Short mmCIF file of C-alpha atoms and ligand atoms in Angstrom, two decimals:
data_model
loop_
_atom_site.label_atom_id
_atom_site.label_comp_id
_atom_site.label_asym_id
_atom_site.label_seq_id
_atom_site.Cartn_x
_atom_site.Cartn_y
_atom_site.Cartn_z
CA MET R 7 145.09 79.97 93.38
CA LYS R 8 144.08 83.06 95.88
CA ASP R 9 145.29 85.54 94.45
CA LYS R 10 144.13 89.43 95.99
CA LEU R 11 140.82 90.04 98.49
CA LEU R 12 138.92 91.66 96.43
CA TYR R 13 136.44 92.64 99.31
CA GLU R 14 135.78 91.70 102.39
CA GLY R 15 131.84 90.89 103.77
CA LYS R 16 130.64 90.61 107.79
CA ALA R 17 131.13 86.86 106.90
CA LYS R 18 133.13 86.06 104.30
CA GLN R 19 136.48 87.23 102.11
CA VAL R 20 137.07 87.50 98.71
CA PHE R 21 139.60 86.95 96.76
CA THR R 22 140.64 87.05 93.66
CA VAL R 23 142.07 83.42 91.27
CA ALA R 24 145.59 83.89 89.51
CA ASP R 25 144.89 83.51 85.24
CA ASN R 26 141.72 83.39 86.02
CA PRO R 27 139.17 86.53 86.21
CA ASN R 28 135.81 84.60 85.86
CA LEU R 29 136.48 83.21 88.83
CA LEU R 30 136.84 83.62 93.31
CA VAL R 31 138.24 82.63 96.11
CA LEU R 32 135.43 82.90 99.36
CA SER R 33 136.79 82.17 102.13
CA TYR R 34 134.88 81.36 105.07
CA LYS R 35 135.53 83.58 108.46
CA ASN R 36 134.78 82.74 112.48
CA ASP R 37 133.30 86.20 112.42
CA ALA R 38 129.16 86.24 113.32
CA THR R 39 127.24 89.05 113.46
CA ALA R 40 123.40 89.64 114.02
CA PHE R 41 121.48 92.53 113.63
CA ASN R 42 122.05 93.86 111.29
CA GLY R 43 126.61 94.40 113.04
CA GLU R 44 124.94 95.06 116.34
CA LYS R 45 125.99 91.92 117.48
CA LYS R 46 129.20 90.77 116.93
CA ALA R 47 131.67 87.61 118.23
CA GLU R 48 133.96 85.24 117.06
CA PHE R 49 133.51 81.92 117.66
CA GLN R 50 136.97 79.03 116.56
CA GLY R 51 135.53 77.14 113.84
CA LYS R 52 132.80 78.12 112.55
CA GLY R 53 134.19 79.77 109.49
CA ARG R 54 135.16 76.43 109.02
CA PHE R 55 131.45 74.73 108.87
CA ASN R 56 129.68 76.99 107.13
CA ASN R 57 132.11 76.69 104.52
CA LEU R 58 131.78 72.92 104.84
CA ILE R 59 128.33 72.53 105.32
CA SER R 60 127.68 74.74 101.92
CA ALA R 61 129.66 73.39 100.19
CA LYS R 62 127.86 69.98 100.60
CA VAL R 63 124.64 72.23 100.18
CA PHE R 64 125.38 73.85 97.05
CA GLU R 65 127.70 70.01 95.43
CA TYR R 66 123.37 68.26 96.37
CA LEU R 67 121.13 71.34 94.57
CA GLN R 68 123.90 71.03 91.54
CA GLN R 69 122.94 67.27 91.59
CA LYS R 70 119.34 68.19 91.29
CA GLY R 71 119.99 71.01 88.30
CA ILE R 72 119.89 74.28 90.76
CA ASN R 73 122.04 76.48 88.53
CA SER R 74 125.00 77.63 91.46
CA HIS R 75 128.20 79.84 91.07
CA PHE R 76 129.44 76.68 93.29
CA LYS R 77 132.74 75.25 91.80
CA GLU R 78 134.23 73.27 94.79
CA ALA R 79 135.29 73.12 98.26
CA ILE R 80 139.37 73.67 98.38
CA ASN R 81 140.38 73.84 101.95
CA GLU R 82 138.31 72.95 105.42
CA THR R 83 138.16 77.16 104.87
CA GLU R 84 137.37 78.25 101.29
CA GLN R 85 135.80 77.78 98.00
CA LEU R 86 135.59 78.28 94.68
CA VAL R 87 133.24 79.53 92.74
CA GLU R 88 132.34 81.83 89.98
CA LYS R 89 132.30 84.77 90.13
CA THR R 90 129.54 86.75 89.19
CA THR R 91 127.65 90.58 89.94
CA ILE R 92 125.58 90.33 92.75
CA ILE R 93 121.68 91.31 92.68
CA PRO R 94 121.15 92.90 95.53
CA LEU R 95 118.69 91.32 97.28
CA GLU R 96 117.84 89.11 100.04
CA VAL R 97 115.75 86.11 98.39
CA VAL R 98 113.42 85.16 101.89
CA ILE R 99 111.73 82.00 101.68
CA ARG R 100 109.60 81.09 104.63
CA ASN R 101 108.41 77.67 105.48
CA VAL R 102 107.19 79.11 108.62
CA ALA R 103 106.64 82.27 111.00
CA ALA R 104 110.07 83.04 112.88
CA GLY R 105 111.22 86.00 113.23
CA SER R 106 112.18 89.27 111.86
CA ILE R 107 108.61 88.13 109.94
CA VAL R 108 106.26 87.89 113.42
CA ARG R 109 107.97 91.52 114.80
CA ARG R 110 107.19 92.99 111.24
CA THR R 111 103.02 91.66 110.34
CA GLY R 112 102.73 90.31 114.00
CA ILE R 113 101.74 87.46 112.63
CA THR R 114 101.40 84.11 115.08
CA GLU R 115 104.96 82.55 115.57
CA LYS R 116 104.98 78.68 113.78
CA THR R 117 102.38 79.89 111.55
CA ILE R 118 102.58 77.33 108.02
CA PHE R 119 102.88 79.31 104.81
CA ASN R 120 101.44 76.72 102.14
CA PRO R 121 103.02 77.85 99.83
CA PRO R 122 106.16 79.59 100.97
CA LEU R 123 106.67 83.12 101.66
CA VAL R 124 108.77 84.80 99.53
CA GLU R 125 110.35 87.85 100.64
CA LEU R 126 112.30 90.51 99.09
CA PHE R 127 115.13 92.70 100.89
CA TYR R 128 117.16 95.14 99.58
CA LYS R 129 121.06 94.46 100.48
CA LYS R 130 122.01 97.64 101.60
CA ASP R 131 123.48 97.66 104.90
CA GLU R 132 123.19 101.20 105.58
CA LEU R 133 119.23 100.37 105.12
CA GLY R 134 119.38 97.73 107.23
CA ASP R 135 118.17 95.64 104.85
CA PRO R 136 114.22 97.18 103.78
CA LEU R 137 112.09 94.11 103.52
CA ILE R 138 110.89 96.16 99.37
CA ASN R 139 107.83 94.72 96.74
CA ASP R 140 108.98 93.90 93.12
CA ASP R 141 107.83 97.63 92.06
CA HIS R 142 110.91 98.80 93.74
CA VAL R 143 112.49 95.86 92.81
CA LEU R 144 112.72 96.99 88.96
CA LEU R 145 113.65 101.24 90.65
CA LEU R 146 116.73 99.49 93.42
CA THR R 147 117.85 97.23 90.61
CA ASP R 148 118.94 96.13 86.94
CA ALA R 149 116.84 93.21 87.60
CA THR R 150 113.79 92.49 84.80
CA GLU R 151 110.83 91.09 85.40
CA ALA R 152 111.99 87.86 84.00
CA ASP R 153 114.33 88.18 85.77
CA LEU R 154 112.56 88.84 88.79
CA THR R 155 109.78 85.69 88.10
CA LYS R 156 112.98 83.20 87.36
CA ILE R 157 114.52 84.10 90.63
CA LYS R 158 111.34 83.63 92.99
CA LYS R 159 110.98 80.56 91.11
CA MET R 160 114.45 79.32 91.68
CA ALA R 161 114.08 80.29 95.01
CA LEU R 162 110.84 78.04 95.87
CA GLN R 163 112.59 75.07 93.41
CA VAL R 164 115.85 75.53 96.47
CA ASN R 165 113.43 75.56 98.72
CA GLU R 166 111.89 72.10 97.64
CA GLN R 167 115.01 70.31 97.73
CA LEU R 168 116.38 71.88 101.03
CA GLN R 169 113.65 70.51 102.64
CA ALA R 170 114.35 66.30 102.13
CA PHE R 171 117.80 67.70 102.53
CA PHE R 172 117.77 68.37 105.36
CA LYS R 173 115.14 66.14 106.88
CA GLU R 174 116.90 63.38 105.58
CA ILE R 175 119.16 64.60 108.43
CA ASN R 176 115.92 65.34 110.90
CA LEU R 177 116.02 69.08 110.36
CA GLN R 178 113.08 71.43 110.44
CA LEU R 179 113.84 74.03 107.28
CA VAL R 180 112.46 77.17 108.81
CA ASP R 181 113.15 79.73 106.76
CA PHE R 182 116.57 81.43 105.44
CA LYS R 183 117.94 83.69 102.38
CA LEU R 184 119.37 83.28 99.22
CA GLU R 185 121.52 86.00 96.82
CA PHE R 186 121.00 85.44 93.13
CA GLY R 187 124.33 86.76 90.98
CA ARG R 188 124.86 87.29 86.91
CA ASN R 189 127.52 84.60 85.63
CA ALA R 190 129.66 86.16 82.59
CA SER R 191 127.21 84.39 80.11
CA SER R 192 124.96 86.74 82.06
CA GLU R 193 122.94 83.93 82.96
CA ILE R 194 121.82 83.95 86.69
CA VAL R 195 123.18 81.33 89.55
CA LEU R 196 122.06 81.25 92.99
CA SER R 197 125.72 82.85 94.67
CA ASP R 198 126.35 83.63 98.37
CA GLU R 199 126.36 80.99 100.68
CA VAL R 200 123.49 78.65 102.12
CA SER R 201 124.17 77.92 105.74
CA PRO R 202 123.29 77.40 109.69
CA ASP R 203 124.02 81.59 109.30
CA THR R 204 121.89 82.14 106.51
CA CYS R 205 118.69 79.76 107.86
CA ARG R 206 116.56 78.37 110.35
CA LEU R 207 116.80 75.21 111.20
CA TRP R 208 115.21 73.66 113.75
CA ASP R 209 115.08 69.71 114.94
CA ILE R 210 112.96 67.75 114.22
CA GLY R 211 113.05 65.61 117.62
CA THR R 212 113.09 67.94 119.69
CA GLY R 213 112.08 71.91 118.67
CA GLU R 214 115.61 72.98 119.42
CA LYS R 215 117.16 76.17 117.50
CA MET R 216 119.78 74.80 115.07
CA ASP R 217 121.12 77.88 113.53
CA LYS R 218 122.38 81.66 114.55
CA ASP R 219 119.64 82.14 116.50
CA VAL R 220 121.85 79.86 119.14
CA PHE R 221 123.82 83.43 118.87
CA ARG R 222 121.36 85.74 117.90
CA GLU R 223 119.19 84.66 121.51
CA ASP R 224 122.10 83.28 123.31
CA LEU R 225 120.62 79.81 123.54
CA GLY R 226 123.98 77.99 123.47
CA ASP R 227 127.70 77.41 122.53
CA LEU R 228 127.57 78.00 118.53
CA VAL R 229 129.90 75.77 117.43
CA THR R 230 128.57 72.49 118.83
CA VAL R 231 125.33 73.09 117.20
CA TYR R 232 127.44 73.87 113.76
CA ASP R 233 129.53 70.96 114.65
CA ASN R 234 126.41 68.57 115.15
CA ILE R 235 124.48 69.73 111.34
CA LEU R 236 128.31 68.34 109.87
CA SER R 237 128.44 65.13 111.81
CA ARG R 238 125.18 64.53 110.62
CA LEU R 239 125.94 65.34 106.78
CA GLU R 240 128.11 63.24 107.75
CA ALA R 241 126.72 60.45 108.85
CA LYS R 242 123.99 60.84 106.03
CA GLN R 243 126.41 59.35 102.89
CA MET M 29 70.41 111.38 111.45
CA LYS M 30 73.74 110.63 113.11
CA ASP M 31 73.12 108.57 116.04
CA LYS M 32 75.45 106.69 117.64
CA LEU M 33 79.15 106.71 118.27
CA LEU M 34 80.39 103.67 116.49
CA TYR M 35 84.12 104.13 117.05
CA GLU M 36 86.79 107.05 116.95
CA GLY M 37 90.71 107.68 114.70
CA LYS M 38 92.88 109.65 114.63
CA ALA M 39 90.51 111.66 112.08
CA LYS M 40 87.45 110.78 112.06
CA GLN M 41 84.81 110.17 114.29
CA VAL M 42 82.02 107.64 112.88
CA PHE M 43 78.93 107.05 113.85
CA THR M 44 76.03 105.12 112.96
CA VAL M 45 72.65 106.53 110.79
CA ALA M 46 69.07 105.96 112.38
CA ASP M 47 67.16 103.70 110.51
CA ASN M 48 70.48 103.18 107.89
CA PRO M 49 72.71 100.00 108.96
CA ASN M 50 74.04 101.06 105.57
CA LEU M 51 75.43 104.29 105.92
CA LEU M 52 77.13 105.79 108.26
CA VAL M 53 78.38 109.86 109.12
CA LEU M 54 82.26 110.96 108.77
CA SER M 55 82.99 113.31 111.44
CA TYR M 56 86.39 115.68 110.70
CA LYS M 57 88.13 116.27 113.14
CA ASN M 58 90.42 119.60 113.95
CA ASP M 59 93.47 117.04 114.80
CA ALA M 60 96.05 116.48 113.39
CA THR M 61 98.71 114.00 113.84
CA ALA M 62 102.34 112.49 112.20
CA PHE M 63 104.54 109.37 112.76
CA ASN M 64 102.53 107.70 114.35
CA GLY M 65 100.28 109.59 116.56
CA GLU M 66 103.97 110.82 117.58
CA LYS M 67 103.43 114.20 117.07
CA LYS M 68 100.01 115.82 118.05
CA ALA M 69 98.16 118.86 117.72
CA GLU M 70 94.84 120.77 116.59
CA PHE M 71 93.34 123.27 114.27
CA GLN M 72 90.62 125.18 114.79
CA GLY M 73 89.70 125.17 111.01
CA LYS M 74 91.30 121.82 109.65
CA GLY M 75 88.43 119.02 109.86
CA ARG M 76 86.50 121.89 107.98
CA PHE M 77 88.62 121.87 104.93
CA ASN M 78 89.64 118.58 104.88
CA ASN M 79 85.80 117.14 104.82
CA LEU M 80 85.60 119.57 102.06
CA ILE M 81 87.86 119.19 100.10
CA SER M 82 87.57 115.33 100.22
CA ALA M 83 83.75 115.57 99.17
CA LYS M 84 84.39 117.41 95.65
CA VAL M 85 87.12 115.08 95.61
CA PHE M 86 85.04 112.35 95.72
CA GLU M 87 82.61 114.18 93.52
CA TYR M 88 85.05 114.20 91.04
CA LEU M 89 85.37 110.99 91.02
CA GLN M 90 82.44 109.17 91.01
CA GLN M 91 81.07 111.58 87.65
CA LYS M 92 84.66 110.05 86.08
CA GLY M 93 83.21 106.27 86.80
CA ILE M 94 85.07 105.84 90.28
CA ASN M 95 82.80 103.54 93.03
CA SER M 96 83.11 104.98 96.83
CA HIS M 97 81.44 104.95 99.59
CA PHE M 98 80.93 108.93 99.33
CA LYS M 99 76.45 110.11 99.64
CA GLU M 100 77.35 113.60 100.18
CA ALA M 101 79.14 116.24 102.78
CA ILE M 102 75.96 116.52 105.00
CA ASN M 103 77.24 119.84 106.60
CA GLU M 104 80.45 121.92 106.70
CA THR M 105 82.71 119.18 109.05
CA GLU M 106 80.62 116.00 107.75
CA GLN M 107 79.90 113.34 105.35
CA LEU M 108 77.05 110.68 104.49
CA VAL M 109 78.98 107.26 103.24
CA GLU M 110 78.07 104.37 102.58
CA LYS M 111 79.00 101.67 105.36
CA THR M 112 82.37 99.28 104.29
CA THR M 113 84.00 97.24 106.05
CA ILE M 114 87.63 98.58 105.14
CA ILE M 115 90.27 96.36 104.60
CA PRO M 116 93.17 96.95 106.56
CA LEU M 117 95.99 98.25 103.71
CA GLU M 118 97.24 101.73 103.44
CA VAL M 119 96.93 102.06 98.86
CA VAL M 120 99.49 104.27 98.44
CA ILE M 121 100.65 105.26 95.31
CA ARG M 122 103.68 108.00 94.05
CA ASN M 123 104.30 110.12 91.32
CA VAL M 124 107.17 111.50 92.44
CA ALA M 125 109.83 110.36 96.07
CA ALA M 126 108.89 111.98 98.72
CA GLY M 127 108.58 111.60 102.09
CA SER M 128 109.33 107.04 104.04
CA ILE M 129 109.85 106.76 100.64
CA VAL M 130 113.40 108.52 100.40
CA ARG M 131 114.64 107.15 103.87
CA ARG M 132 113.85 103.60 103.62
CA THR M 133 115.22 103.24 99.80
CA GLY M 134 117.73 105.51 99.23
CA ILE M 135 116.08 106.74 96.28
CA THR M 136 116.73 109.86 95.40
CA GLU M 137 113.54 112.74 96.39
CA LYS M 138 111.76 113.81 93.49
CA THR M 139 112.46 110.87 91.60
CA ILE M 140 109.66 110.64 88.25
CA PHE M 141 107.52 107.36 89.17
CA ASN M 142 106.65 106.22 85.18
CA PRO M 143 104.71 104.67 85.62
CA PRO M 144 103.73 105.08 89.32
CA LEU M 145 104.90 103.15 92.23
CA VAL M 146 102.18 100.89 94.53
CA GLU M 147 103.52 100.41 97.54
CA LEU M 148 101.08 98.69 100.11
CA PHE M 149 100.75 99.13 103.21
CA TYR M 150 99.36 97.19 106.28
CA LYS M 151 97.03 99.54 108.80
CA LYS M 152 97.85 98.65 111.17
CA ASP M 153 98.75 101.45 114.12
CA GLU M 154 100.30 98.64 116.79
CA LEU M 155 102.69 97.77 114.11
CA GLY M 156 103.35 101.20 113.21
CA ASP M 157 101.59 100.44 109.43
CA PRO M 158 104.12 98.45 107.56
CA LEU M 159 105.28 97.93 104.73
CA ILE M 160 103.26 94.53 103.21
CA ASN M 161 104.19 92.50 99.74
CA ASP M 162 101.12 91.74 97.53
CA ASP M 163 101.72 87.89 99.48
CA HIS M 164 101.67 89.73 102.89
CA VAL M 165 98.13 91.29 101.89
CA LEU M 166 96.50 86.94 101.23
CA LEU M 167 97.67 86.15 104.48
CA LEU M 168 96.44 89.09 106.63
CA THR M 169 93.48 90.41 104.87
CA ASP M 170 90.96 88.37 103.37
CA ALA M 171 91.37 89.99 99.73
CA THR M 172 92.10 87.94 97.25
CA GLU M 173 94.39 87.53 94.68
CA ALA M 174 91.62 89.10 92.52
CA ASP M 175 91.39 91.78 94.98
CA LEU M 176 94.41 93.38 94.82
CA THR M 177 94.40 93.10 91.35
CA LYS M 178 91.01 95.52 91.32
CA ILE M 179 92.37 97.41 93.96
CA LYS M 180 95.38 98.59 92.66
CA LYS M 181 93.99 99.14 89.36
CA MET M 182 91.45 101.12 90.93
CA ALA M 183 93.83 103.13 92.73
CA LEU M 184 96.18 103.38 89.26
CA GLN M 185 92.32 105.04 88.09
CA VAL M 186 92.30 107.21 90.15
CA ASN M 187 95.77 108.81 90.49
CA GLU M 188 95.19 109.13 87.70
CA GLN M 189 92.35 111.67 87.41
CA LEU M 190 93.08 113.03 90.82
CA GLN M 191 96.98 114.55 88.90
CA ALA M 192 94.57 116.14 86.42
CA PHE M 193 91.80 117.26 89.37
CA PHE M 194 95.06 118.57 90.74
CA LYS M 195 96.49 120.39 88.31
CA GLU M 196 93.16 122.52 87.65
CA ILE M 197 94.22 123.93 90.61
CA ASN M 198 97.72 124.16 90.54
CA LEU M 199 98.62 121.94 92.17
CA GLN M 200 101.33 119.21 91.07
CA LEU M 201 99.74 115.30 92.96
CA VAL M 202 102.76 114.14 94.45
CA ASP M 203 101.46 110.68 95.71
CA PHE M 204 98.63 109.93 97.84
CA LYS M 205 97.04 106.87 100.78
CA LEU M 206 93.54 105.40 99.40
CA GLU M 207 91.84 102.64 101.97
CA PHE M 208 89.26 100.52 100.48
CA GLY M 209 86.59 98.65 101.97
CA ARG M 210 83.42 95.94 100.70
CA ASN M 211 80.02 97.91 100.76
CA ALA M 212 76.52 95.90 101.37
CA SER M 213 76.55 94.50 98.02
CA SER M 214 79.99 92.94 99.16
CA GLU M 215 81.53 95.07 96.69
CA ILE M 216 85.17 97.05 96.81
CA VAL M 217 84.89 100.05 96.80
CA LEU M 218 87.22 103.38 97.06
CA SER M 219 86.37 104.37 101.15
CA ASP M 220 87.85 106.81 103.88
CA GLU M 221 88.91 110.43 102.76
CA VAL M 222 91.27 111.83 99.55
CA SER M 223 92.19 115.02 101.97
CA PRO M 224 95.51 116.89 102.28
CA ASP M 225 96.21 115.29 105.65
CA THR M 226 96.56 112.03 102.76
CA CYS M 227 97.73 113.34 99.94
CA ARG M 228 101.60 114.92 99.22
CA LEU M 229 100.50 118.02 97.28
CA TRP M 230 102.87 120.87 95.51
CA ASP M 231 102.83 123.84 94.09
CA ILE M 232 103.20 124.04 90.11
CA GLY M 233 104.64 127.59 90.14
CA THR M 234 106.79 127.66 93.60
CA GLY M 235 107.28 124.18 94.29
CA GLU M 236 105.36 125.36 97.72
CA LYS M 237 104.53 122.02 99.87
CA MET M 238 100.94 122.30 100.61
CA ASP M 239 99.53 119.45 102.50
CA LYS M 240 100.06 117.28 106.11
CA ASP M 241 103.53 117.87 105.68
CA VAL M 242 103.42 121.55 106.15
CA PHE M 243 102.15 120.10 109.83
CA ARG M 244 105.62 117.27 109.72
CA GLU M 245 108.07 119.85 108.45
CA ASP M 246 106.39 123.07 110.27
CA LEU M 247 106.64 125.42 107.82
CA GLY M 248 104.25 127.16 108.35
CA ASP M 249 100.56 127.63 108.89
CA LEU M 250 98.55 124.42 107.78
CA VAL M 251 95.42 125.83 108.25
CA THR M 252 96.07 128.77 105.82
CA VAL M 253 97.44 126.17 103.62
CA TYR M 254 94.15 124.05 103.36
CA ASP M 255 91.74 127.30 103.25
CA ASN M 256 93.90 128.14 100.05
CA ILE M 257 93.55 124.36 98.66
CA LEU M 258 90.25 124.41 98.91
CA SER M 259 89.30 128.58 97.80
CA ARG M 260 91.04 127.45 94.67
CA LEU M 261 88.44 123.98 94.82
CA GLU M 262 85.78 126.46 95.04
CA ALA M 263 86.72 129.13 92.05
CA LYS M 264 87.71 126.28 89.28
CA GLN M 265 83.86 125.82 88.92
N1 ADP X 319 130.31 84.29 93.42
C1 ADP X 319 130.24 85.77 93.92
N2 ADP X 319 130.68 86.33 93.34
C2 ADP X 319 130.60 87.39 94.35
N3 ADP X 319 130.46 87.83 95.03
C3 ADP X 319 129.87 86.88 96.36
C4 ADP X 319 129.34 85.80 95.62
N4 ADP X 319 128.48 84.72 96.72
C5 ADP X 319 129.21 86.29 97.14
N5 ADP X 319 129.02 87.13 97.31
C6 ADP X 319 129.70 88.44 98.12
O1 ADP X 319 130.81 87.94 98.91
C7 ADP X 319 130.32 88.85 99.68
C8 ADP X 319 130.73 88.35 100.91
O2 ADP X 319 129.72 87.91 101.82
P1 ADP X 319 129.25 88.11 103.55
O3 ADP X 319 130.32 88.36 103.89
O4 ADP X 319 128.51 86.84 103.61
O5 ADP X 319 128.52 89.09 102.63
P2 ADP X 319 128.13 90.42 103.73
O6 ADP X 319 128.66 91.39 104.47
O7 ADP X 319 127.11 91.60 102.77
O8 ADP X 319 127.02 89.42 104.19
C9 ADP X 319 128.69 89.57 98.94
O9 ADP X 319 128.81 91.10 99.17
C10 ADP X 319 128.08 89.05 98.76
O10 ADP X 319 127.10 89.29 98.06
N1 ADP X 320 83.45 103.63 104.68
C1 ADP X 320 82.99 103.28 105.98
N2 ADP X 320 82.66 102.52 106.86
C2 ADP X 320 83.15 102.29 107.97
N3 ADP X 320 84.56 102.50 108.26
C3 ADP X 320 85.42 103.71 107.15
C4 ADP X 320 85.02 104.36 106.60
N4 ADP X 320 85.58 105.06 105.83
C5 ADP X 320 86.36 105.26 106.82
N5 ADP X 320 86.01 104.20 107.69
C6 ADP X 320 87.22 104.41 108.79
O1 ADP X 320 86.81 104.67 109.97
C7 ADP X 320 87.94 105.41 110.28
C8 ADP X 320 88.22 106.57 111.04
O2 ADP X 320 89.34 107.07 110.35
P1 ADP X 320 90.97 107.62 110.71
O3 ADP X 320 90.38 108.85 112.21
O4 ADP X 320 91.19 108.00 109.62
O5 ADP X 320 91.45 106.76 111.45
P2 ADP X 320 92.58 106.59 111.47
O6 ADP X 320 93.15 106.24 112.65
O7 ADP X 320 92.41 104.54 111.62
O8 ADP X 320 93.48 106.84 110.59
C9 ADP X 320 89.55 103.81 110.02
O9 ADP X 320 88.69 103.44 110.83
C10 ADP X 320 88.54 104.43 108.43
O10 ADP X 320 89.72 103.39 108.03
MG1 MG X 321 126.59 87.79 103.88
MG1 MG X 322 92.76 108.06 108.92
#
């Protein structure tokens, strides 16, 4: 199925699929990076957990009517997706203040955002993925105002669904990052991954951080935490 | 007239006015600061030029129907204004790409913005005046969505008027920063200053920079340049 390596990011390798130019294989790596690539490490098993967790998230979202690139997990570390042209935006939804928003704006940590806060970052490693506003999006990407309205609406719908999804396994969805792309029919669909690498998840009982902050802040063993999330998801059904 | 020093900023001292709590005196200093206060110097005569240029700008804007805090220049370095509660935003309008937007987003220098680009920065020295989006404004200030719509509309009107104003003296208005405040009647009015410290102005003939970039980039004698702008404005009538 997997053909040629098309490109490689910080978290995944992207492969073409023999005989189908509209599909890709995303192969999850064991690498962890933080602070725009400044902090790096490798964790045996991380790629597997992210692949399996992200697959479960996308399956759930598809049941809930969110259009995405996701087809299926094809093995422990790889999934088949629709090829999209990624719109170079990191769409961040925040339910609770944590991380960069606290540093950037001085908003008190743990402030509840109601409605959830939407932030857009220009996906460009060389520039450190800067925060941008809606007008910048129109200048920096090919997204139109209507596209942007759709993207924000979809991101807020994903938030509604994922808050419920994670609550069932006793996790609070603090914030997360999404990417959107255009598929072969020019439709905007949710792409990339949704995993503990791209979400902040706090245990509802203990308040413990159960996401990439464990790596960012050296709070414990990342793989044990990701394993715990997958176990909770598997126990749920 | 001038009573007590109320507060002092990087560019101006602000005094109360005896017997009228709704007025203030803004006293323009000779200090120049750049890069969030990292670069500093003093220039004899700068306060006078900024006061007189800013006064001319506000007089013109008032003739054109823009509501502002401005009353009158009371001497060479001071002006009488309505006291306002400043909304802690730096509202930046850009007609041409220069300065921080080039560094932040990678947009090519001298790109023309049509429509003009509006950017909002949270006015907070300790945080380095970070770029924010509309949703942040609602969280960080007491401005409502309607206030923000009004502020952006007023800023774009000021831009229309000032482009014409500066064109008459052979200067291109590249970008500028505005501040807005609420007066005693709770009306949102243009406040603070509009001067070569807060605008980028390029000579239409030669392309020469005729604003605070002369100081930021050590391009020549700042006071000579500001003097030249005031002379052009005086010659115009
Ligand atoms: N469906 C898709 N089609 C094409 N590219 C995709 C798709 N989903 C994700 N990608 C892209 O795959 C690349 C690799 O992912 P990742 O390793 O997370 O990269 P990054 O280092 O940019 O975070 C990224 O550029 C991501 O945007
Ligand atoms: N009409 C006004 N009423 C009250 N404060 C004002 C008014 N106009 C300007 N200010 C404030 O005066 C202060 C001094 O100005 P300035 O020296 O430029 O300060 P800064 O260092 O914040 O740039 C600033 O906080 C500015 O917002
Ligand atoms: Mg990624
Ligand atoms: Mg100022």
